[in-house]
Amino acid sequence: MASQDSTYASPKWWKEAIIYQVYPSSFQSHPGNTTGWGSVKGITSRLDYLKELGVDVLWTSPIYKSPQADMGYDIADYEDIDPCYGTLADVDDLIRELKRRDMRLVMDLVVNHTSNQHAWFLESKSSKTNPKRDWYIWKAPKSINPDGSPEPPNNWAQILGEANSAWNYDQVTGEYYLGLFTPDQPDLNWENPEVREAVWDVMHFWLKRGVSGFRMDVINLISKVPSYPDAPLILGPGHKYQPGQQFFVNGPKLHDYLTEMNRQVLSKYDALALGEMPFIYDEDEILKAVGARSGELNMIFIFGLVDIDNPNVRMALKPWTVREMKAIITRWQRTMIEKDGWNTVFIENHDQPRSVSRYADDSDEWRDKGAKLLALMQTTLGGTLFVYQGEEIGMRNARSGEWPPEAFRDVETINYWKKVQTLYANDPDMLSLGRKVMDMKARDHARTPMQWSAAPNAGFCDPEVTPWMRVMSDYKTVNVESQMQQQSGEDSDGELTTWQFWQRCLKNRAEHKEVFVYGDFHDQSPADPNVYAYIRTSSVDSGDRWLVVLNFSGQKQRFVLPEALELESWALGNYVSEKTPRKPLGRAVDLQEWEGLIGKVRR
Ligand code: NOJ
């Protein structure tokens, strides 16, 4: 249980919000738009849809001016909108329309790096004496080879292309700049107070315009170990460059910078401060950022669950078990309650494959059950809930082998495939393993156009326009329109569709916030290899307890309730349409394949 003076259960708008992530290029275009990209006007046209689903806050991935080398995570102007998405006036309109519906907008803030086309960087690279030289991280070559070519300052690999150095040589000034992600994304030098001031200005600009907070891209990478040492060799032979994470993740000044950000900006608004923090699992480090008294951020994305199948780089596969998955979720549920922090609940975003393909079974037979099982889990965990576009209709990865390599558009996948082809040109087994990794892990799977209807281009853009990214082949059967309209639900015997089920689960969460958002959490089945069962207890009325039982397997399972628990009624289940599932209330709960249930426990 939380300690006496814990603020864990004190209500805040950003704790109970249901936040929906829009990937703007793929969400919704607008009539007459010939770009094949989504647009801000398109987003605005879907606000009623989001409201009906049960969403309170919209977070959009970057829509700022950008050359789109990394789909907008390379920003060339923080105070303007990319013409492919629209104009500042369109964003003002979006904010107005959101407010009218009692909803809010959260922007992506990408300030670990800028685009190499940002005016700051163009100045910085123009000469060694330019006043903005020190706004980025420039270093002399480590050495010069006998053939006259320079060697980078250290062996760090690029994060989105680990075959390459994170350092990029500039012929004009004879120095390297750091670009941890790609050469198009030079890292800002946060040691320089002018850089920090400029970031605070950007934040004020948007908060004054009416946005309600930020999702801060890789915010735990802004402080680097100043000596820039070589990374240990952890990748196999053939890899010249190595992951340097230990020298730039949660670096020595991170907490100083976040505290300063809070003092200079966040404390002046009632804004959401959400940090994306990859590569860190250390409890103390995480709590320094999100502990209720930390004075830094409100919450962060912890990567435990989405890193479950990553060995040490993302584009690779590692076997995992349901028991491990449960342990990760339980760990952070308990930690935040016990240590007065705050969780984020997410299982998808634009950097991850689709959840039903990854954590359940995305075959035609089981996709629907699996997607609903995940909906039950997500909507009953403590913390702020994030839903990623398409998750609500159970969108899945492209079928294995369905896409030719050139259909993958993401810079990470393109670099990965290049590397595989270079390293394993004569090794068919390794080439086919490379393809398998792409089919299972590429970020492209989450970036396909939203499937609105069975119309051409899935209703994402006008029929005669070619979308920037291919539409999944199943859009005629899996789409919003058919899932919203299907006559099922309350008055029929049919099962709810995935969309209708999500809507109902979100409603259930909203109606019982004191249980599912703010309540206590106790794992009931840590040792069970297939079933995840947990109890959520109300933060207000300690007698109100709910049981969640989830079968994460394609086999029937039996879960036996601990003796102290007695079921009063079932409330929701993914096999049934009735409000109260007709299931026996005995201690033995027999579960169908991928079946999930929520029930009330007797006081
Ligand atoms: C995390 C973002 O979510 C991802 O899409 C991007 O490639 C990197 N940060 C770099 O900005």
XYZ file of C-alpha atoms and ligand atoms in Angstrom:
614
model
C 0.000 0.000 0.000
C 1.077 3.573 -0.548
C 2.622 5.370 2.417
C 0.524 7.717 4.579
C 1.728 10.936 3.013
C 1.588 9.543 -0.522
C 0.009 11.704 -3.198
C -0.413 8.741 -5.559
C -4.203 8.843 -5.426
C -4.577 12.645 -5.477
C -6.590 13.429 -8.591
C -4.985 15.331 -11.478
C -6.354 15.806 -14.971
C -3.232 14.267 -16.495
C -3.498 11.156 -14.353
C -6.999 10.206 -15.388
C -6.819 11.394 -18.987
C -7.195 8.885 -21.797
C -4.524 10.037 -24.238
C -4.764 9.047 -27.882
C -1.620 9.216 -30.000
C -1.990 10.403 -33.552
C 0.751 9.678 -36.074
C -0.049 12.650 -38.273
C 1.253 11.388 -41.606
C -1.041 8.354 -41.386
C -4.076 9.424 -39.404
C -6.385 11.324 -41.728
C -5.980 13.435 -44.835
C -8.664 15.964 -45.851
C -10.737 16.189 -49.036
C -8.844 17.744 -51.916
C -5.432 17.127 -50.324
C -3.253 15.558 -52.997
C -0.091 14.983 -50.926
C -0.958 11.458 -49.811
C -0.159 12.550 -46.245
C -2.417 13.084 -43.280
C -3.049 16.677 -42.224
C -3.990 18.846 -39.268
C -7.362 19.567 -40.900
C -7.808 15.798 -41.166
C -7.129 15.391 -37.441
C -9.653 18.118 -36.596
C -12.255 16.351 -38.705
C -11.962 13.281 -36.467
C -12.415 14.870 -33.055
C -16.007 13.691 -32.702
C -14.804 10.185 -33.448
C -12.199 10.382 -30.683
C -14.690 11.829 -28.248
C -17.090 8.996 -28.964
C -14.363 6.448 -28.320
C -13.764 7.995 -24.895
C -10.593 10.005 -25.493
C -9.778 13.193 -23.520
C -6.389 14.229 -24.838
C -4.749 14.022 -28.203
C -0.987 13.729 -28.513
C 0.311 14.206 -31.985
C 3.761 13.110 -33.139
C 5.734 16.050 -34.607
C 3.985 18.273 -37.141
C 6.650 21.005 -37.162
C 8.564 22.077 -40.240
C 10.868 19.202 -41.098
C 12.711 17.561 -43.993
C 11.112 14.312 -42.676
C 14.366 12.340 -42.560
C 12.915 10.655 -39.456
C 9.251 11.451 -40.002
C 9.300 14.819 -38.268
C 11.583 13.814 -35.381
C 14.061 16.044 -37.211
C 12.711 19.554 -36.678
C 13.845 22.490 -38.814
C 11.618 25.106 -37.176
C 10.001 24.630 -33.772
C 7.585 27.476 -34.258
C 6.102 26.575 -37.603
C 4.101 23.711 -39.072
C 5.314 21.612 -41.967
C 3.411 22.566 -45.130
C 2.599 18.895 -45.694
C 0.466 19.042 -42.534
C -0.979 22.538 -42.887
C -0.432 25.857 -41.138
C -0.237 27.399 -37.677
C -3.786 28.640 -38.249
C -4.882 24.998 -38.725
C -3.331 24.149 -35.354
C -5.081 27.090 -33.694
C -8.289 25.772 -35.158
C -7.531 22.270 -33.870
C -6.913 23.626 -30.361
C -10.157 25.615 -30.498
C -12.153 22.605 -31.650
C -10.591 20.425 -28.960
C -11.454 22.962 -26.264
C -15.022 23.100 -27.525
C -15.230 19.381 -26.792
C -13.468 19.675 -23.448
C -10.401 17.969 -24.879
C -6.728 18.939 -24.955
C -3.694 18.848 -27.215
C -0.251 17.564 -26.259
C 2.643 18.232 -28.615
C 5.803 16.253 -29.205
C 8.861 18.171 -28.039
C 12.005 16.938 -29.784
C 14.913 18.799 -28.238
C 17.673 16.260 -27.792
C 18.441 17.045 -31.419
C 17.229 19.230 -34.268
C 17.203 18.686 -38.016
C 20.488 19.338 -39.803
C 18.413 21.903 -41.729
C 17.522 23.924 -38.629
C 18.862 27.490 -38.844
C 20.748 26.895 -35.569
C 22.682 24.009 -37.083
C 23.298 25.727 -40.413
C 24.920 28.537 -38.447
C 26.765 26.169 -36.156
C 28.407 24.296 -39.003
C 29.280 27.436 -40.956
C 32.552 28.028 -39.059
C 34.391 27.116 -35.884
C 33.937 30.652 -34.615
C 30.251 31.051 -35.296
C 28.424 32.073 -32.081
C 26.205 28.986 -32.453
C 29.166 26.587 -32.917
C 28.812 25.439 -29.330
C 25.065 24.846 -29.637
C 25.882 21.371 -30.994
C 28.488 18.776 -30.050
C 31.596 19.170 -32.194
C 34.825 17.202 -31.702
C 38.123 16.808 -33.496
C 38.883 13.428 -35.137
C 40.341 10.848 -32.760
C 43.130 10.176 -35.254
C 43.996 10.450 -38.924
C 44.537 7.217 -40.853
C 47.615 6.709 -43.077
C 45.391 7.349 -46.120
C 44.480 10.727 -44.654
C 40.919 9.795 -43.664
C 39.786 10.840 -40.183
C 38.563 8.507 -37.416
C 35.505 9.558 -35.369
C 36.065 10.772 -31.789
C 34.767 7.482 -30.354
C 33.136 4.202 -31.400
C 29.479 5.029 -30.673
C 27.013 3.626 -33.181
C 24.021 5.472 -34.603
C 20.822 4.385 -32.866
C 18.779 4.114 -36.065
C 21.600 2.505 -38.057
C 24.071 0.692 -35.875
C 26.411 -0.099 -38.769
C 27.301 3.594 -38.855
C 29.162 5.937 -36.555
C 27.137 8.398 -34.483
C 29.712 11.014 -35.510
C 29.569 12.820 -38.836
C 32.564 14.468 -40.417
C 32.253 18.012 -41.688
C 34.757 18.681 -44.481
C 34.572 22.450 -44.135
C 35.631 22.751 -40.508
C 37.466 19.418 -40.180
C 35.453 18.330 -37.141
C 32.792 15.750 -36.331
C 29.329 16.506 -34.953
C 27.340 14.042 -32.882
C 24.077 12.724 -34.360
C 22.985 9.889 -32.106
C 20.010 8.903 -34.253
C 20.956 9.735 -37.860
C 23.310 12.272 -39.512
C 20.198 14.381 -40.207
C 19.566 14.783 -36.459
C 22.518 16.593 -34.822
C 22.430 16.496 -31.004
C 22.048 19.821 -29.232
C 24.641 20.745 -26.629
C 22.596 21.129 -23.451
C 25.714 22.181 -21.518
C 25.293 25.540 -23.213
C 22.812 27.711 -21.236
C 21.763 29.490 -24.442
C 20.481 26.181 -25.808
C 18.430 25.592 -22.702
C 17.002 29.117 -22.882
C 16.033 28.507 -26.507
C 14.226 25.300 -25.527
C 12.323 27.055 -22.745
C 11.268 29.684 -25.307
C 9.888 26.982 -27.603
C 7.922 25.500 -24.730
C 6.457 28.867 -23.710
C 5.547 29.534 -27.337
C 3.333 26.436 -27.514
C 1.936 26.575 -24.000
C 0.840 30.148 -24.580
C -0.791 29.055 -27.806
C -3.001 26.710 -25.837
C -1.340 23.289 -25.840
C -1.632 21.369 -22.590
C 1.812 19.849 -22.362
C 4.512 17.835 -24.049
C 5.661 14.337 -24.742
C 9.404 14.881 -24.632
C 11.301 12.817 -27.127
C 14.288 10.837 -25.714
C 14.542 13.426 -22.961
C 16.917 11.240 -20.939
C 19.596 11.551 -23.626
C 20.218 15.285 -23.249
C 23.201 14.960 -20.903
C 26.292 13.108 -22.124
C 29.346 11.955 -20.176
C 31.688 14.848 -21.036
C 34.764 12.707 -21.715
C 32.925 10.829 -24.522
C 34.634 7.470 -23.872
C 34.561 4.477 -26.219
C 31.692 2.056 -25.621
C 32.412 -1.555 -24.644
C 32.299 -4.102 -27.474
C 28.963 -5.854 -27.182
C 27.909 -6.381 -30.799
C 29.430 -9.324 -32.608
C 32.225 -9.439 -35.176
C 31.820 -7.149 -38.150
C 30.531 -4.310 -35.982
C 32.967 -1.433 -35.842
C 30.562 0.787 -33.912
C 28.931 -0.096 -30.601
C 25.915 1.052 -28.577
C 27.206 3.860 -26.336
C 24.057 4.085 -24.207
C 25.830 3.957 -20.861
C 27.500 7.263 -21.700
C 24.478 9.234 -22.837
C 21.454 7.730 -21.078
C 20.505 9.565 -17.857
C 23.827 11.370 -17.999
C 25.388 13.364 -15.155
C 23.350 16.557 -15.577
C 19.987 15.143 -16.666
C 18.233 15.851 -13.388
C 19.678 19.365 -13.178
C 18.324 20.131 -16.631
C 14.888 18.681 -15.885
C 14.691 20.582 -12.616
C 15.601 23.769 -14.456
C 12.958 23.037 -17.100
C 10.393 22.603 -14.385
C 11.399 25.846 -12.682
C 11.630 27.900 -15.865
C 8.581 26.562 -17.687
C 6.447 23.720 -16.388
C 5.776 25.098 -12.916
C 4.141 28.133 -14.534
C 1.401 26.112 -16.231
C -0.846 23.181 -15.373
C 0.835 21.236 -18.149
C 1.509 17.575 -18.794
C 5.219 16.785 -18.569
C 5.720 13.353 -20.070
C 9.220 12.141 -20.811
C 10.161 9.428 -23.219
C 13.016 7.605 -21.466
C 14.407 4.636 -23.357
C 17.287 2.400 -22.188
C 16.730 2.975 -18.460
C 15.212 0.529 -15.994
C 16.863 1.676 -12.776
C 14.209 2.425 -10.182
C 16.068 5.240 -8.416
C 16.837 6.995 -11.668
C 13.230 6.695 -12.807
C 11.844 7.907 -9.497
C 14.154 10.906 -9.529
C 12.257 11.964 -12.663
C 8.690 11.003 -11.741
C 8.548 10.771 -7.972
C 5.710 13.022 -6.795
C 8.210 15.266 -5.028
C 10.870 15.146 -7.714
C 10.099 18.537 -9.222
C 10.962 17.204 -12.674
C 8.332 15.393 -14.777
C 4.853 13.961 -14.171
C 5.483 10.615 -15.814
C 7.710 8.848 -18.291
C 7.441 6.080 -20.825
C 9.369 3.185 -19.293
C 10.493 0.744 -21.959
C 10.444 -2.543 -19.988
C 7.438 -4.063 -21.716
C 8.215 -2.914 -25.257
C 11.862 -3.983 -24.897
C 10.866 -7.495 -23.851
C 11.980 -9.028 -27.157
C 15.056 -6.828 -27.706
C 18.461 -8.347 -26.965
C 20.572 -5.149 -26.992
C 19.382 -3.469 -30.166
C 15.768 -2.981 -31.191
C 15.942 -4.626 -34.613
C 16.559 -8.152 -33.340
C 14.571 -10.916 -31.704
C 14.733 -12.455 -28.262
C 12.363 -15.116 -26.951
C 10.281 -14.083 -23.958
C 7.638 -15.566 -21.682
C 4.279 -14.416 -20.355
C 5.731 -14.731 -16.859
C 8.412 -12.166 -17.758
C 5.796 -9.876 -19.243
C 3.703 -10.047 -16.084
C 6.735 -9.434 -13.875
C 7.608 -6.261 -15.790
C 4.084 -4.869 -15.568
C 3.664 -5.822 -11.916
C 7.037 -4.308 -11.037
C 6.116 -0.839 -12.243
C 2.554 -0.987 -10.964
C 3.857 -1.756 -7.473
C 6.843 0.569 -7.581
C 4.846 3.670 -8.414
C 2.272 2.912 -5.713
C 4.859 2.140 -3.052
C 7.256 4.938 -3.947
C 4.725 7.622 -4.868
C 5.550 7.953 -8.541
C 3.247 7.748 -11.546
C 2.928 5.190 -14.373
C 2.185 5.395 -18.033
C 0.187 2.512 -19.489
C 1.067 1.909 -23.136
C 1.740 -1.062 -25.322
C 1.876 0.551 -28.767
C 3.232 3.672 -30.405
C 4.798 4.674 -33.708
C 8.103 2.974 -32.754
C 6.686 -0.441 -31.968
C 5.100 -3.242 -33.938
C 1.379 -3.782 -33.382
C 0.502 -5.182 -29.952
C -1.874 -7.902 -31.097
C 0.899 -9.285 -33.318
C 3.461 -9.096 -30.562
C 1.756 -10.038 -27.312
C -1.251 -12.069 -28.487
C -2.215 -13.911 -31.677
C -2.909 -11.883 -34.809
C -4.221 -14.750 -36.947
C -7.635 -14.202 -38.519
C -9.019 -16.672 -35.999
C -7.712 -15.028 -32.819
C -6.931 -11.416 -33.624
C -10.206 -10.092 -32.300
C -9.957 -11.958 -28.993
C -6.312 -10.997 -28.575
C -6.918 -7.308 -29.259
C -9.779 -7.295 -26.749
C -7.684 -9.126 -24.174
C -5.072 -6.393 -24.446
C -7.803 -3.744 -24.182
C -8.950 -5.316 -20.929
C -5.435 -5.299 -19.560
C -4.582 -1.778 -20.657
C -7.762 -0.230 -19.324
C -7.425 -1.862 -15.895
C -3.798 -0.949 -15.097
C -2.838 2.005 -12.901
C -1.365 5.149 -14.446
C -2.131 7.370 -17.398
C -3.462 5.373 -20.331
C -2.249 5.833 -23.906
C -4.028 4.433 -26.944
C -2.240 4.476 -30.288
C -4.185 5.065 -33.500
C -5.530 1.811 -34.890
C -5.057 -0.083 -31.627
C -8.779 0.396 -31.011
C -9.653 -1.669 -34.094
C -6.960 -4.284 -33.575
C -4.706 -3.282 -36.479
C -1.922 -5.796 -36.942
C 1.515 -6.139 -38.563
C 1.811 -6.840 -42.293
C 1.694 -10.588 -42.922
C 5.026 -12.324 -42.896
C 6.714 -11.982 -46.299
C 3.811 -9.916 -47.670
C 5.817 -6.736 -48.170
C 8.856 -6.536 -50.440
C 11.821 -4.866 -48.693
C 11.197 -1.611 -50.588
C 7.741 -1.288 -49.005
C 9.444 -0.495 -45.675
C 9.881 3.272 -45.532
C 11.341 3.912 -42.107
C 14.969 5.050 -41.930
C 15.683 2.490 -39.198
C 14.372 -0.402 -41.306
C 16.161 0.839 -44.416
C 19.481 1.041 -42.536
C 18.871 -2.339 -40.973
C 18.188 -4.069 -44.282
C 21.259 -2.430 -45.839
C 23.368 -3.753 -42.982
C 21.949 -7.272 -43.240
C 22.554 -7.345 -46.977
C 26.137 -6.132 -46.582
C 27.072 -8.408 -43.711
C 25.290 -11.534 -44.892
C 25.224 -11.235 -48.683
C 26.084 -14.940 -49.064
C 24.199 -16.332 -46.115
C 20.582 -17.168 -47.035
C 19.727 -18.130 -43.449
C 20.839 -14.793 -42.062
C 19.077 -12.950 -44.871
C 15.849 -14.703 -44.110
C 16.299 -14.032 -40.386
C 16.734 -10.361 -41.315
C 13.420 -10.449 -43.175
C 11.793 -12.084 -40.176
C 13.050 -9.324 -37.894
C 11.541 -6.745 -40.261
C 8.234 -8.599 -40.367
C 8.083 -8.705 -36.589
C 9.787 -5.555 -35.360
C 9.899 -2.810 -38.006
C 8.346 0.481 -36.959
C 6.621 0.586 -40.357
C 3.889 -1.775 -39.150
C 2.493 0.920 -36.883
C 2.787 3.667 -39.474
C 0.386 2.496 -42.159
C -2.667 4.641 -42.898
C -5.497 4.463 -40.398
C -8.237 2.166 -41.631
C -11.371 4.278 -41.536
C -13.570 2.373 -43.973
C -13.676 -0.122 -46.837
C -13.454 2.756 -49.360
C -10.337 3.070 -51.564
C -7.239 3.954 -49.492
C -9.231 2.857 -46.451
C -10.826 6.321 -46.371
C -7.487 7.796 -45.307
C -7.173 10.074 -48.362
C -9.046 10.769 -51.590
C -9.442 7.713 -53.858
C -7.304 9.062 -56.706
C -4.394 9.972 -54.401
C -1.577 7.540 -53.586
C -0.948 7.366 -49.825
C 2.688 7.949 -48.775
C 2.724 4.532 -47.130
C 0.910 1.428 -48.228
C -2.429 0.606 -46.675
C -2.632 -2.780 -44.921
C -4.273 -5.377 -47.123
C -7.002 -6.206 -44.582
C -8.631 -2.746 -44.532
C -11.839 -3.923 -46.218
C -12.679 -6.098 -43.246
C -10.821 -4.345 -40.460
C -11.882 -0.706 -40.339
C -13.496 1.859 -38.067
C -16.725 2.243 -40.009
C -17.655 -1.416 -40.004
C -16.598 -1.884 -36.387
C -18.612 1.101 -35.189
C -21.708 0.196 -37.149
C -21.871 -3.524 -36.660
C -25.127 -4.342 -34.955
C -23.964 -5.977 -31.826
C -23.676 -4.587 -28.376
C -26.476 -4.109 -25.963
C -29.489 -5.215 -27.989
C -28.217 -8.188 -29.913
C -26.666 -11.554 -29.269
C -23.622 -10.729 -31.341
C -20.304 -9.993 -29.707
C -19.006 -6.469 -29.514
C -16.490 -5.562 -32.190
C -12.953 -4.665 -31.091
C -13.803 -0.966 -31.374
C -17.029 -1.319 -29.376
C -15.165 -3.325 -26.773
C -12.462 -0.670 -26.421
C -15.161 1.951 -26.049
C -16.828 -0.044 -23.309
C -13.539 -0.730 -21.508
C -12.651 2.966 -21.588
C -16.056 3.810 -20.181
C -15.557 1.254 -17.429
C -12.188 2.819 -16.558
C -13.665 6.313 -16.519
C -16.561 5.196 -14.310
C -14.242 3.537 -11.791
C -11.214 5.816 -11.750
C -10.680 5.304 -8.064
C -10.114 1.614 -8.804
C -8.417 1.441 -12.197
C -6.522 4.743 -12.315
C -5.784 5.464 -8.648
C -6.326 2.130 -6.929
C -3.967 -0.386 -5.366
C -2.634 -3.314 -7.398
C -1.851 -6.889 -6.362
C -0.656 -9.629 -8.660
C -2.540 -12.876 -7.936
C -0.683 -15.177 -10.285
C 3.048 -14.355 -10.519
C 4.018 -17.986 -11.059
C 1.355 -18.918 -13.591
C 2.982 -19.306 -17.018
C -0.137 -18.197 -18.947
C -2.672 -16.391 -16.807
C -2.255 -12.841 -15.524
C -4.650 -12.200 -12.666
C -4.616 -9.141 -10.472
C -6.757 -7.334 -7.954
C -7.407 -3.594 -8.128
C -8.630 -1.970 -4.937
C -10.360 1.385 -4.740
C -8.317 4.263 -3.383
C -11.434 5.793 -1.866
C -13.542 2.980 -0.559
C -11.209 0.220 0.510
C -13.982 -2.356 0.274
C -14.317 -2.031 -3.483
C -12.167 -4.655 -5.161
C -12.045 -5.874 -8.724
C -10.447 -8.965 -10.199
C -8.898 -9.020 -13.670
C -8.081 -12.433 -15.194
C -6.330 -12.638 -18.535
C -5.407 -15.800 -20.393
C -2.323 -15.002 -22.457
C -2.343 -18.304 -24.307
C -4.043 -20.074 -27.153
C -5.021 -22.936 -24.813
C -7.838 -23.217 -22.333
C -6.657 -22.476 -18.782
C -8.041 -22.715 -15.287
C -7.319 -20.025 -12.714
C -8.196 -20.730 -9.098
C -8.977 -17.743 -6.915
C -7.055 -17.439 -3.655
C -9.190 -18.530 -0.713
C -9.603 -15.042 0.667
C -11.379 -13.890 -2.473
C -14.972 -14.511 -3.417
C -16.480 -13.281 -6.644
C -19.617 -11.212 -6.514
C -20.256 -10.735 -10.224
C -18.542 -10.627 -13.586
C -18.559 -7.246 -15.288
C -16.825 -7.477 -18.632
C -15.356 -10.169 -20.806
C -14.022 -10.553 -24.317
C -16.141 -13.587 -25.168
C -19.497 -12.125 -24.334
C -21.710 -9.275 -25.323
C -23.913 -9.061 -22.258
C -23.151 -6.437 -19.665
C -22.778 -9.178 -17.086
C -21.004 -12.177 -18.559
C -22.825 -15.450 -17.814
C -19.917 -17.215 -16.172
C -19.941 -19.313 -13.014
C -18.851 -17.445 -9.899
C -16.981 -20.315 -8.237
C -13.340 -20.210 -7.207
C -12.220 -22.055 -10.328
C -12.332 -19.766 -13.346
C -12.238 -21.680 -16.624
C -10.872 -19.570 -19.408
C -11.168 -20.034 -23.141
C -8.240 -19.340 -25.480
C -7.140 -15.673 -25.043
C -10.113 -15.039 -22.776
C -10.113 -12.097 -20.401
C -12.590 -11.140 -17.684
C -13.164 -8.462 -15.095
C -15.281 -9.096 -12.054
C -16.206 -7.577 -8.730
C -14.980 -9.240 -5.573
C -17.270 -9.597 -2.584
C -16.470 -7.229 0.285
C 11.983 8.556 -30.389
C 10.899 8.727 -31.406
O 9.711 8.201 -30.901
C 11.382 8.043 -32.656
O 10.374 7.912 -33.617
C 12.561 8.809 -33.187
O 13.132 8.116 -34.266
C 13.635 8.999 -32.112
N 13.107 9.305 -30.820
C 14.555 10.116 -32.501
O 13.894 11.347 -32.391
